[in-house]
Coordinates of C-alpha atoms in Angstrom, one line a residue:
M1 CA -26.3 12.3 -22.6
T2 CA -22.8 11.0 -23.5
S3 CA -19.9 9.9 -21.4
S4 CA -17.9 12.9 -22.5
Q5 CA -20.5 15.3 -21.2
L6 CA -20.6 13.4 -17.8
A7 CA -16.8 13.4 -17.7
A8 CA -16.8 17.2 -18.2
E9 CA -19.4 17.6 -15.4
F10 CA -17.2 15.8 -12.8
G11 CA -13.8 16.9 -14.1
V12 CA -12.7 13.3 -14.9
T13 CA -11.6 11.7 -18.1
R14 CA -14.1 10.2 -20.6
H15 CA -12.0 7.0 -20.1
A16 CA -12.9 6.9 -16.4
V17 CA -16.6 7.2 -17.1
N18 CA -16.4 4.5 -19.8
N19 CA -14.6 2.2 -17.5
F20 CA -17.3 2.5 -14.9
L21 CA -20.0 2.0 -17.6
R22 CA -18.2 -1.1 -19.0
A23 CA -17.8 -2.6 -15.5
T24 CA -21.5 -1.9 -14.7
Y25 CA -23.3 -2.6 -18.0
G26 CA -20.8 -4.4 -20.2
P27 CA -19.2 -3.3 -23.4
A28 CA -20.9 -0.7 -25.6
E29 CA -22.7 -1.9 -28.7
G30 CA -22.0 1.1 -30.9
A31 CA -19.2 3.5 -31.4
Q32 CA -20.7 5.9 -28.8
R33 CA -22.9 5.0 -25.8
L34 CA -25.9 7.1 -25.2
L35 CA -27.0 7.0 -21.6
D36 CA -30.6 6.9 -20.3
E37 CA -31.6 8.7 -17.1
Q38 CA -31.0 5.7 -14.8
Q39 CA -27.5 5.2 -16.1
V40 CA -26.7 9.0 -15.8
A41 CA -28.0 8.9 -12.2
E42 CA -25.8 5.9 -11.3
V43 CA -22.7 7.5 -12.9
R44 CA -23.4 10.7 -11.0
A45 CA -23.8 8.8 -7.7
H46 CA -20.6 6.9 -8.3
F47 CA -18.5 10.0 -9.1
V48 CA -20.0 12.1 -6.3
T49 CA -18.9 9.3 -3.9
V50 CA -15.4 9.2 -5.4
A51 CA -15.2 13.0 -5.2
A52 CA -16.3 12.9 -1.5
R53 CA -13.6 10.3 -0.7
R54 CA -10.9 12.3 -2.4
A55 CA -12.0 15.5 -0.6
A56 CA -11.9 13.6 2.8
A57 CA -8.4 12.3 2.0
R58 CA -7.2 15.8 1.4
E59 CA -8.8 17.2 4.5
P60 CA -6.2 17.8 7.2
R61 CA -6.6 15.7 10.3
T62 CA -4.5 14.5 13.2
C63 CA -3.1 11.0 13.7
V64 CA -5.7 8.5 15.0
V65 CA -3.3 7.1 17.6
E66 CA -4.3 8.4 21.0
G67 CA -2.0 11.2 22.3
C68 CA -0.4 11.8 18.9
E69 CA -0.7 15.4 17.5
R70 CA 1.1 14.9 14.2
P71 CA -0.9 15.1 10.9
G72 CA -2.5 11.8 9.9
I73 CA -2.2 10.6 6.3
G74 CA -3.6 7.8 4.2
E75 CA -6.6 5.5 4.8
R76 CA -5.8 4.5 8.3
G77 CA -5.1 8.1 9.4
W78 CA -1.7 7.3 11.0
C79 CA 1.2 9.9 10.9
K80 CA 4.4 9.0 9.1
T81 CA 6.0 7.8 12.4
H82 CA 3.3 5.4 13.3
R83 CA 3.1 4.1 9.7
E84 CA 6.8 3.4 9.6
R85 CA 6.6 1.8 13.1
W86 CA 3.9 -0.5 11.8
R87 CA 5.8 -1.3 8.7
R88 CA 9.0 -2.2 10.6
R89 CA 7.7 -3.9 13.7
G90 CA 4.1 -4.9 12.9
A91 CA 2.9 -3.0 16.0
L92 CA 2.2 0.6 16.9
E93 CA 3.5 0.4 20.5
V94 CA 7.1 1.4 21.3
G95 CA 8.8 -1.7 22.6
R96 CA 12.2 -2.3 24.1
P97 CA 14.9 -1.7 21.6
G98 CA 16.0 -5.1 20.1
A99 CA 13.0 -6.9 21.6
N100 CA 12.2 -8.4 18.1
Q101 CA 15.8 -9.9 18.1
L102 CA 15.5 -11.3 21.6
A103 CA 12.2 -12.9 20.7
K104 CA 13.9 -15.1 18.1
T105 CA 14.4 -18.7 19.3
H106 CA 16.6 -20.0 16.5
C107 CA 19.5 -18.6 14.5
P108 CA 19.1 -18.1 10.7
H109 CA 20.6 -21.6 10.2
G110 CA 18.0 -23.3 12.4
H111 CA 20.1 -23.8 15.6
E112 CA 18.3 -23.2 18.9
C113 CA 19.3 -20.1 20.8
S114 CA 19.6 -21.8 24.1
P115 CA 21.9 -20.4 26.9
E116 CA 24.4 -23.3 26.1
N117 CA 24.5 -22.5 22.4
T118 CA 24.5 -18.7 22.6
L119 CA 27.7 -16.6 22.9
V120 CA 27.6 -13.1 24.4
F121 CA 30.7 -11.1 24.1
P122 CA 31.5 -8.4 26.7
S123 CA 32.6 -6.0 24.0
E124 CA 29.1 -6.3 22.3
P125 CA 26.5 -6.1 25.1
G126 CA 23.1 -7.2 24.0
H127 CA 24.4 -9.0 20.9
R128 CA 24.2 -12.8 20.6
R129 CA 26.0 -15.3 18.4
C130 CA 25.3 -18.9 17.7
F131 CA 28.0 -21.2 19.0
T132 CA 27.3 -23.9 16.4
C133 CA 27.5 -21.5 13.5
R134 CA 30.7 -19.8 14.8
Y135 CA 32.7 -22.9 15.6
G136 CA 31.1 -25.5 13.3
R137 CA 30.1 -27.9 16.1
P138 CA 27.6 -27.9 18.9
P139 CA 28.9 -26.9 22.3
E140 CA 30.0 -29.7 24.7
P141 CA 27.8 -30.4 27.6
A142 CA 29.1 -28.9 30.9
D143 CA 28.9 -32.2 32.8
S144 CA 30.9 -34.3 30.3
P145 CA 34.6 -34.9 30.9
P146 CA 37.1 -33.1 28.6
A147 CA 38.2 -34.9 25.5
A148 CA 41.4 -36.9 26.0
S149 CA 44.2 -35.9 23.8
A150 CA 46.1 -38.5 21.8
D151 CA 49.7 -38.3 22.9

């Protein structure tokens, strides 16, 4: 039997069968590879498994997250919403909005987000700014005397 005949049997290209044979048995010695019964059986077993996986991927199913009724897609079986949530947050749970920002302990320039070094404006509730980045200097400690002016 030839790789072309096996490819026609499974509806795949001859190239796909030859790639599997090359990976399993090494390169062919002649222009065309004639397969013995053992090789044909291995190729059939491989492509039956591949066909079963493809059929399972096409089979409609619901999202694997408990309580979600949307259709699941992909290998993990998540719906689009859960897949996007995982991609953006790294978790499937719905957290408090902005929790990932509040969890940050330093600004992008490496200054600590301590209460003394953090500005919160009333016009932007929930938004924080780094004092050192904004004014170019660290904030003065509250217990130090005000700087004397040179008159």
